[in-house]
Short mmCIF file of C-alpha atoms and ligand atoms in Angstrom, two decimals:
data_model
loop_
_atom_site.label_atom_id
_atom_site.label_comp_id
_atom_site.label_asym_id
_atom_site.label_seq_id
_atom_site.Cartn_x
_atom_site.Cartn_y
_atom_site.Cartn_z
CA UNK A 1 -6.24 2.02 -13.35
CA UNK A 2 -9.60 0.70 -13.33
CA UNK A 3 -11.69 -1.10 -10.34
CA UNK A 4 -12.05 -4.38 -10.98
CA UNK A 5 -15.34 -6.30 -10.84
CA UNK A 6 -16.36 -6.43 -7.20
CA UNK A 7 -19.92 -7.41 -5.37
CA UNK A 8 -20.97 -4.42 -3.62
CA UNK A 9 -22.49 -5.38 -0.15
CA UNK A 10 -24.56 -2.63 1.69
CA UNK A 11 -25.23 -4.14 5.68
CA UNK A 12 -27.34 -1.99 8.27
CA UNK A 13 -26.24 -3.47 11.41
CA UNK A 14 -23.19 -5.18 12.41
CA UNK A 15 -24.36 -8.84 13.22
CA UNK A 16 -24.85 -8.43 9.12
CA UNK A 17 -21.23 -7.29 8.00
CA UNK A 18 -19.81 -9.54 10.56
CA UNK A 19 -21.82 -12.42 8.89
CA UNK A 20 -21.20 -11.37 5.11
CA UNK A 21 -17.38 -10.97 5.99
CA UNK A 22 -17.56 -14.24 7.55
CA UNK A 23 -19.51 -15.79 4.60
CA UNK A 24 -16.71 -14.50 1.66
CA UNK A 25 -13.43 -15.22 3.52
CA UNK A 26 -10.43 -13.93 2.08
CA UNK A 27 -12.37 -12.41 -0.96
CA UNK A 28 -14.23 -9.39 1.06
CA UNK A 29 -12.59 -6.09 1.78
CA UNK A 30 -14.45 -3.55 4.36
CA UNK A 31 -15.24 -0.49 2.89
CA UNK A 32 -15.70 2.74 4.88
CA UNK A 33 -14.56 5.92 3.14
CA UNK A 34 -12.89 3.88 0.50
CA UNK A 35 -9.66 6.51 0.61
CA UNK A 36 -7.67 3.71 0.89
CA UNK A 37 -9.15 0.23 0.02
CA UNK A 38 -10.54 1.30 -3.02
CA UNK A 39 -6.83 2.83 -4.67
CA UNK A 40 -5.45 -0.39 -3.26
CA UNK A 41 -7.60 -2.32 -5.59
CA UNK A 42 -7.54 -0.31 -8.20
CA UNK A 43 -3.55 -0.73 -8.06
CA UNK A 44 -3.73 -4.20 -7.29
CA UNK A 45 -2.13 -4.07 -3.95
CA UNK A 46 -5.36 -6.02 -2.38
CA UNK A 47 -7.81 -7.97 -4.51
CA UNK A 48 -11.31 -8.64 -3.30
CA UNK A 49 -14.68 -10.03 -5.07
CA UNK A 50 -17.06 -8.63 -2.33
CA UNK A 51 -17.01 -5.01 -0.46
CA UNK A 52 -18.61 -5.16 2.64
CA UNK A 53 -19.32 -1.33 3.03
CA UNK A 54 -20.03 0.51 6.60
CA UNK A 55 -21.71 3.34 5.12
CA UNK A 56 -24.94 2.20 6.65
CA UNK A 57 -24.23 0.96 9.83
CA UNK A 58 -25.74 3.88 11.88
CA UNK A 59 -23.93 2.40 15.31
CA UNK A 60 -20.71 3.20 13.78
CA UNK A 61 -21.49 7.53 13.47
CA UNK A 62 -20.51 10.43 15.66
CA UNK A 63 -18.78 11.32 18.25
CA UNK A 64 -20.36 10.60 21.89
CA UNK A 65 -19.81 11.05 25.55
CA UNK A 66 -18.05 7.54 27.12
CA UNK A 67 -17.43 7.76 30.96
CA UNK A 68 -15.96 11.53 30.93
CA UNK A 69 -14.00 10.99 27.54
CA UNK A 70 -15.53 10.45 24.04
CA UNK A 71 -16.11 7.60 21.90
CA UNK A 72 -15.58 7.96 18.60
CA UNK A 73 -17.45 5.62 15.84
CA UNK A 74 -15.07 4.11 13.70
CA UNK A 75 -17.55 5.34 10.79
CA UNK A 76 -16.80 9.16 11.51
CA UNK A 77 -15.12 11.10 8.81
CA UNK A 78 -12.21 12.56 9.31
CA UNK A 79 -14.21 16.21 8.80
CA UNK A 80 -16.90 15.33 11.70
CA UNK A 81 -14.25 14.61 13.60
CA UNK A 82 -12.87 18.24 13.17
CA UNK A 83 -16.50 19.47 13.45
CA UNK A 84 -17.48 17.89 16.32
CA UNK A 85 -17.75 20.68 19.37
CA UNK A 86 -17.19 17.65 21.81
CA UNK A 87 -14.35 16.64 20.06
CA UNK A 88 -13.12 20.37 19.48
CA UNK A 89 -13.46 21.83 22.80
CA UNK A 90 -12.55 18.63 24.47
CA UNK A 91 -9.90 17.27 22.74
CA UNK A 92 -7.93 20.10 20.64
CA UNK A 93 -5.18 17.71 19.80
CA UNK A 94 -7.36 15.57 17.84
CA UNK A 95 -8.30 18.32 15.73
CA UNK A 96 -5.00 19.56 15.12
CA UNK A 97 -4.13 15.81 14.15
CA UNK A 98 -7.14 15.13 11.72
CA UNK A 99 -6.63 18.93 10.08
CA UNK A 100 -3.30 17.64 8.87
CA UNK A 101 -4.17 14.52 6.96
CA UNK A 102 -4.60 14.47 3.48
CA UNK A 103 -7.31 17.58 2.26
CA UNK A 104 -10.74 18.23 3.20
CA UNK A 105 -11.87 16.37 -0.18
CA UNK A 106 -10.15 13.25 0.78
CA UNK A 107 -11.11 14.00 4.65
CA UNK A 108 -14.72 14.28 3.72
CA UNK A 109 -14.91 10.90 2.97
CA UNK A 110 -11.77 9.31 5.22
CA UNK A 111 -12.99 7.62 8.58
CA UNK A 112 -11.31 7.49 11.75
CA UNK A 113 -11.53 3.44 11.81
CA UNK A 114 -10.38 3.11 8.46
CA UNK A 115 -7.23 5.30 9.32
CA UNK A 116 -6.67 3.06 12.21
CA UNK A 117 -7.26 -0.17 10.29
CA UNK A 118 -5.05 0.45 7.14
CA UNK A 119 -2.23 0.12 9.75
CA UNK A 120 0.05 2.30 7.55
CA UNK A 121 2.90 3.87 9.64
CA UNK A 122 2.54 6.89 8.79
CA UNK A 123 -1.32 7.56 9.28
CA UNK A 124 -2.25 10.58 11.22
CA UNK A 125 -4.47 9.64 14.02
CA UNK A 126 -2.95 6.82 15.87
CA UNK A 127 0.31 8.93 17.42
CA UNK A 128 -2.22 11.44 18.81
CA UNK A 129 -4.79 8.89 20.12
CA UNK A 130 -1.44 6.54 21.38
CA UNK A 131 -0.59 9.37 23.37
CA UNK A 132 -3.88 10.42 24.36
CA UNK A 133 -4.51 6.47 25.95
CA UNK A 134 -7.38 5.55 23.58
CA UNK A 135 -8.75 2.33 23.55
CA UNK A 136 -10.18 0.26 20.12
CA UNK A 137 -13.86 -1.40 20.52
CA UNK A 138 -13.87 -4.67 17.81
CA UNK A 139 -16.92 -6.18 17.09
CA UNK A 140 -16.23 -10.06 16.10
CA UNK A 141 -19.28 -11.96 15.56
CA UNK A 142 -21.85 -11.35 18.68
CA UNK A 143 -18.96 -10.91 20.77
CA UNK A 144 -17.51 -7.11 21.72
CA UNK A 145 -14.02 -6.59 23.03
CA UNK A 146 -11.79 -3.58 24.10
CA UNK A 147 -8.19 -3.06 23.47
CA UNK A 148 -5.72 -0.97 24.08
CA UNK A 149 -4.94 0.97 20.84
CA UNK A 150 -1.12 -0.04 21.64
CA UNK A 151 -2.29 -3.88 21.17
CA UNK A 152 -3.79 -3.23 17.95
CA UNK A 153 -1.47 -2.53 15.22
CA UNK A 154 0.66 -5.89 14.35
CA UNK A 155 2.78 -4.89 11.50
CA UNK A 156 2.81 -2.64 8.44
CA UNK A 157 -0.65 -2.98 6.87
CA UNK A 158 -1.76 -5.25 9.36
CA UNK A 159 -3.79 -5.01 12.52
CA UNK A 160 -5.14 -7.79 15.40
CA UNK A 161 -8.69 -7.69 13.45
CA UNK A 162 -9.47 -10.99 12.51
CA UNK A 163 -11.33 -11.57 8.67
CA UNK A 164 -14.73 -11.35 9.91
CA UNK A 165 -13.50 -8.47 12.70
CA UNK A 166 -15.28 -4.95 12.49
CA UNK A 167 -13.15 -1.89 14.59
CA UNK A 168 -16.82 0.19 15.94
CA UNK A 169 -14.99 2.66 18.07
CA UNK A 170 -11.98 4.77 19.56
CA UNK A 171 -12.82 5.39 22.99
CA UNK A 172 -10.53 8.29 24.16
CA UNK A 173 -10.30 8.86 28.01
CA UNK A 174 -9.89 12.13 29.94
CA UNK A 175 -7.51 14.16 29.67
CA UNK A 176 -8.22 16.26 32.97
CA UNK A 177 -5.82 19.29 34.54
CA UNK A 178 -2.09 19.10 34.35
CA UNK A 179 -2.34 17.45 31.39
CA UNK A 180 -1.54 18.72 27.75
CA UNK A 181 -0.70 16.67 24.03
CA UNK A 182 0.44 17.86 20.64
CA UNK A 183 0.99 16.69 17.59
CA UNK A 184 4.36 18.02 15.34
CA UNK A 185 4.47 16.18 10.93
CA UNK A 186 6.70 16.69 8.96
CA UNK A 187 5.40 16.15 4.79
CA UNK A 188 7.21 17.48 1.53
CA UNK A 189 4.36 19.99 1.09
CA UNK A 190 1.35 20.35 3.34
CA UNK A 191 -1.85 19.08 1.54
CA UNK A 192 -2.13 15.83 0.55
CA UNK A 193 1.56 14.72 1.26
CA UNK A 194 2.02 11.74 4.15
CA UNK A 195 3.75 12.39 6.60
CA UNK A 196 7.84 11.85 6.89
CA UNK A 197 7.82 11.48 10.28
CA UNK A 198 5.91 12.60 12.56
CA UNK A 199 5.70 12.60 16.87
CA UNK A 200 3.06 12.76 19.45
CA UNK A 201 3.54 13.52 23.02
CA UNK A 202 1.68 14.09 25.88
CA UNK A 203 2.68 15.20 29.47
CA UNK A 204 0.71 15.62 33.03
CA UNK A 205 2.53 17.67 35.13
CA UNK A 206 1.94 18.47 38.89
CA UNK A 207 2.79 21.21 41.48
CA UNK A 208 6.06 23.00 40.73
CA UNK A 209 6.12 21.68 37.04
CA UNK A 210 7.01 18.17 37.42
CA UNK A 211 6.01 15.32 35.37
CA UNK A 212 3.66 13.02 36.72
CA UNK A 213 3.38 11.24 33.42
CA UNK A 214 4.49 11.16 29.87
CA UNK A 215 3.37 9.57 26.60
CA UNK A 216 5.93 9.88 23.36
CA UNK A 217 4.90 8.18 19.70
CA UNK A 218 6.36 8.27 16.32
CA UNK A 219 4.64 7.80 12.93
CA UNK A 220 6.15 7.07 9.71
CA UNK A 221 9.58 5.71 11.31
CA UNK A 222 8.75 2.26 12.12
CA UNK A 223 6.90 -0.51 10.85
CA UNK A 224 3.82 -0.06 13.42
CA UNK A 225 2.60 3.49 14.96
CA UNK A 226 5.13 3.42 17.87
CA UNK A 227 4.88 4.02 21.57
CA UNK A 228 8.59 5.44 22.54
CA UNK A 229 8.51 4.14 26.12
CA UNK A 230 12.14 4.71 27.09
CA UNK A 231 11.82 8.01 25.78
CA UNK A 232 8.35 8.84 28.12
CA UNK A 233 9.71 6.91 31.27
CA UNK A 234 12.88 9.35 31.64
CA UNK A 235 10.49 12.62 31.60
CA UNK A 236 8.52 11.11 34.79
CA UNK A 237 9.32 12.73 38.23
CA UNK A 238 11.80 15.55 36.46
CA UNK A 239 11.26 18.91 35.94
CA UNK A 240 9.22 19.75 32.63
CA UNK A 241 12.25 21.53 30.70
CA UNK A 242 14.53 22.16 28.12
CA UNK A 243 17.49 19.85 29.37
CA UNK A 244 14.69 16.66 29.94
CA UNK A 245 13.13 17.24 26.51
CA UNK A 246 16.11 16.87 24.77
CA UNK A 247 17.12 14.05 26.54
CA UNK A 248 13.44 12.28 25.76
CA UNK A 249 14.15 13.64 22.19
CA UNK A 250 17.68 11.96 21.83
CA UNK A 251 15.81 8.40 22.69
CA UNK A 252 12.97 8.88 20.78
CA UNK A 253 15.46 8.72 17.91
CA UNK A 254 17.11 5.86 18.53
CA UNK A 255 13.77 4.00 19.55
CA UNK A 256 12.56 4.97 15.37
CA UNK A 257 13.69 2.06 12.57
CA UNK A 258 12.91 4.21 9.60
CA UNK A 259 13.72 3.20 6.07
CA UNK A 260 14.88 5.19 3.26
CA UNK A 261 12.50 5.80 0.38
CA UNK A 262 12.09 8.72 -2.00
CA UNK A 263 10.42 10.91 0.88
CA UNK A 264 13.48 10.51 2.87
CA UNK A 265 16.34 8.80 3.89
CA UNK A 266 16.79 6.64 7.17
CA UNK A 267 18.94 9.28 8.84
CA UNK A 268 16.61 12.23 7.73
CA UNK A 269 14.11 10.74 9.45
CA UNK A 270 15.72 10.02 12.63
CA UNK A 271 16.99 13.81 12.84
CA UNK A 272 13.96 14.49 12.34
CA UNK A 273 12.26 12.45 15.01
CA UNK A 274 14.56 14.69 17.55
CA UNK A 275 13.11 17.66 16.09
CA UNK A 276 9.77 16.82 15.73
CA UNK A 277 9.69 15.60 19.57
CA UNK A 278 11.36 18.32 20.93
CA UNK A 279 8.39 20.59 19.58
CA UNK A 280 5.55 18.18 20.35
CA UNK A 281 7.02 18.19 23.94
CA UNK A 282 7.10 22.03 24.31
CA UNK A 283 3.57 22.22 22.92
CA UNK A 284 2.26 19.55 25.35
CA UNK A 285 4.22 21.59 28.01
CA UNK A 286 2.69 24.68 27.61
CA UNK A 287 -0.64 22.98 27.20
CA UNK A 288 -0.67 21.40 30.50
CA UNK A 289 0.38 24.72 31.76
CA UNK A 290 -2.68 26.50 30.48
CA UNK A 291 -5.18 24.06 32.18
CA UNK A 292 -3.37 24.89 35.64
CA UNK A 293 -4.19 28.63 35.22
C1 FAD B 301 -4.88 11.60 -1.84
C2 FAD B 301 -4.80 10.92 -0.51
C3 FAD B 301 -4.09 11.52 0.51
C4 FAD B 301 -4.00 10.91 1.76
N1 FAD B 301 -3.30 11.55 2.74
C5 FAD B 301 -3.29 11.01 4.00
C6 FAD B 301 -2.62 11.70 5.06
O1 FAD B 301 -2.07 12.79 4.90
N2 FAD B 301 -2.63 11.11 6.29
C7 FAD B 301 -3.23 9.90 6.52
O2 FAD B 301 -3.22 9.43 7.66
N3 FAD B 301 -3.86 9.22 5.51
C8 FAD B 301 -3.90 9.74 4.27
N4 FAD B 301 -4.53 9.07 3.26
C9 FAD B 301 -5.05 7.71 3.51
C10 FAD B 301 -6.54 7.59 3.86
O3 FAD B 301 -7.30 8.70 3.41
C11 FAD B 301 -6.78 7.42 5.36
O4 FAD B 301 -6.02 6.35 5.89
C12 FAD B 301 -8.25 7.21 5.68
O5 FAD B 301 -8.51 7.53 7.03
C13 FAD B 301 -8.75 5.80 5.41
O6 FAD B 301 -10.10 5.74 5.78
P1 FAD B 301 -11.24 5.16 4.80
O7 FAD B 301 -12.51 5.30 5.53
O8 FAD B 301 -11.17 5.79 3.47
O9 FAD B 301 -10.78 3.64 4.74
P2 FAD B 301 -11.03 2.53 3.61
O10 FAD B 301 -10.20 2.86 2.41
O11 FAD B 301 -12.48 2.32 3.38
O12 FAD B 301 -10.42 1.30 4.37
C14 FAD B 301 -9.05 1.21 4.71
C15 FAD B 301 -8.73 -0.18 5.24
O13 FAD B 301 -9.31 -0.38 6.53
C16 FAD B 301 -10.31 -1.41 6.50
N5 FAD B 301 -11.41 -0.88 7.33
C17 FAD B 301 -11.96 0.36 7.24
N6 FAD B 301 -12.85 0.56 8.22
C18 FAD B 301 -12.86 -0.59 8.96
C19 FAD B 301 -13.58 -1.00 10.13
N7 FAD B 301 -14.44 -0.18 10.75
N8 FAD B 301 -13.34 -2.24 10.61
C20 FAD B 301 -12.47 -3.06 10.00
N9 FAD B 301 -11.75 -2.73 8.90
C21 FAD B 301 -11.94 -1.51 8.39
C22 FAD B 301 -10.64 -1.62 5.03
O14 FAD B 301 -11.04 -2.92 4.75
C23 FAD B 301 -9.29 -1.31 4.39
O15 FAD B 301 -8.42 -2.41 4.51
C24 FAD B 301 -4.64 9.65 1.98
C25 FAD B 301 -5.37 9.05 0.95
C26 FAD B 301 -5.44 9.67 -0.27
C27 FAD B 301 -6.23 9.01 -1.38
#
């Protein structure tokens, strides 16, 4: 498995990725981290002559404050994520999230935007941030646009991002009191094993423990990261407990299509799914619980 010949572009700002990607067409790749685009040419999955890399682009680093949430660059790696204190102390779900993926080697290099734009079902980060409301900033020539992260994943390896499209941030509002997330994988070993399946959920609860509003997605089960909105919509205005979570849970499954493969089988997964959600659900329950205190 060798890399075949490619051009190796190196852009400082965005107007100048936006305009090489623009220039090559269908024959430039982005490269961030490279985790993923640079196996995928080495297998042949995805060819490319030019590689528009990131690296550079210091707009695209860090993790910042955005109107009482954070916004992360799409440049991050997946271990300043985990470092960041804002990111940390604001937003332990994240972290718990972004631990799980792959091994700190691989994380060392792995950015958040490239996890998002791989679109592969069963990446790590967009349950959490699905759950958690985040928003995706694209950069598409000199024009800037926001979109739900919901609107942004189109099919398996595919995203809205057009050719010449750059993803420059996850902008994550919030969270505030009553309100807890979690994240629950399943993987055939823990490091460097994709997930399964795996289930998101967040809940805000009110006075006398019920629901004001609930969030429930599934990785790995359908062809897009998936919002299970049937599932959420019967938690809100019920009690947060036992008898609702494993009502939310029994949806969840039947909202997953999973396919059978040599992780698992179809029906593995859904069970799975059930299980999975039931736990995220607790966890985000007793979360939410803790910021009442
Ligand atoms: C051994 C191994 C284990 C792994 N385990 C896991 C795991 O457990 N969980 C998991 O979720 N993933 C896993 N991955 C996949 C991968 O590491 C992640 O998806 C990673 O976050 C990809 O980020 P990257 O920066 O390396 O992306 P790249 O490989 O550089 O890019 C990925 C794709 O996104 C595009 N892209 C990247 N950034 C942008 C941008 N800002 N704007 C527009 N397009 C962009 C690229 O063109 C390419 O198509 C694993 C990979 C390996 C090699």
């Amino acid at each position: 498995m060798y890399l075949p010949d490619v051009e190796l572009h190196e852009p400082r700002s965005l107007a100048q990725a936006s305009a090489l990607l623009s220039e090559h067409g269908a024959s430039a790749r982005v490269l961030a981290g490279g985790t993923d685009v640079l196996v995928d040419l080495k297998t042949a999955r995805t060819r490319a002559a030019h590689l528009v890399s990131i690296q550079e682009i210091e707009e695209l680093r860090g993790v910042h404050p955005w109107d009482g949430g954070i916004r992360i660059g799409a440049g991050t790696t997946i271990n300043e994520l985990i470092a960041s204190p804002r990111v940390r102390d604001g937003f332990p779900p994240i972290v718990e999230a972004a631990r799980q993926m792959a091994a700190p080697q691989v994380r060392a290099l792995a950015t958040v935007g490239g996890n998002l734009a791989s679109a592969v079902p069963c990446a790590d980060l967009p349950p959490i941030l699905l759950v958690l409301g985040a928003s995706v900033e694209i950069f598409s020539g000199e024009q800037r646009k926001t979109l739900p992260l919901d609107a942004f994943f189109t099919g398996p390896r595919r995203t809205v991002l057009a050719p010449r499209d750059l993803l420059t941030a996850v902008r994550v509002p919030q969270m505030g009191p009553g309100f807890g997330a979690a994240y629950a994988r399943f993987a055939l070993r823990e490091g460097n094993a994709i997930a399964v399946a795996s289930v998101a959920a967040s809940l805000r609860i009110k006075e006398k423990n019920i629901i004001q509003e609930a969030r429930i997605a599934l990785g790995a089960v359908a062809p897009v990261p998936l919002l299970a909105r049937q599932a959420a919509n019967l938690l809100v205005d019920r009690p947060a407990e036992a008898d609702a979570f494993d009502a939310a849970a029994m949806l969840a499954m039947r909202a997953a299509s999973p396919i059978s493969d040599i992780r698992g089988s179809a029906g593995f997964r859904r069970e799975i799914v059930g299980v999975l959600a039931r736990r995220a659900l607790n966890t985000a329950h007793v979360r939410a619980k803790e910021t009442l205190r």
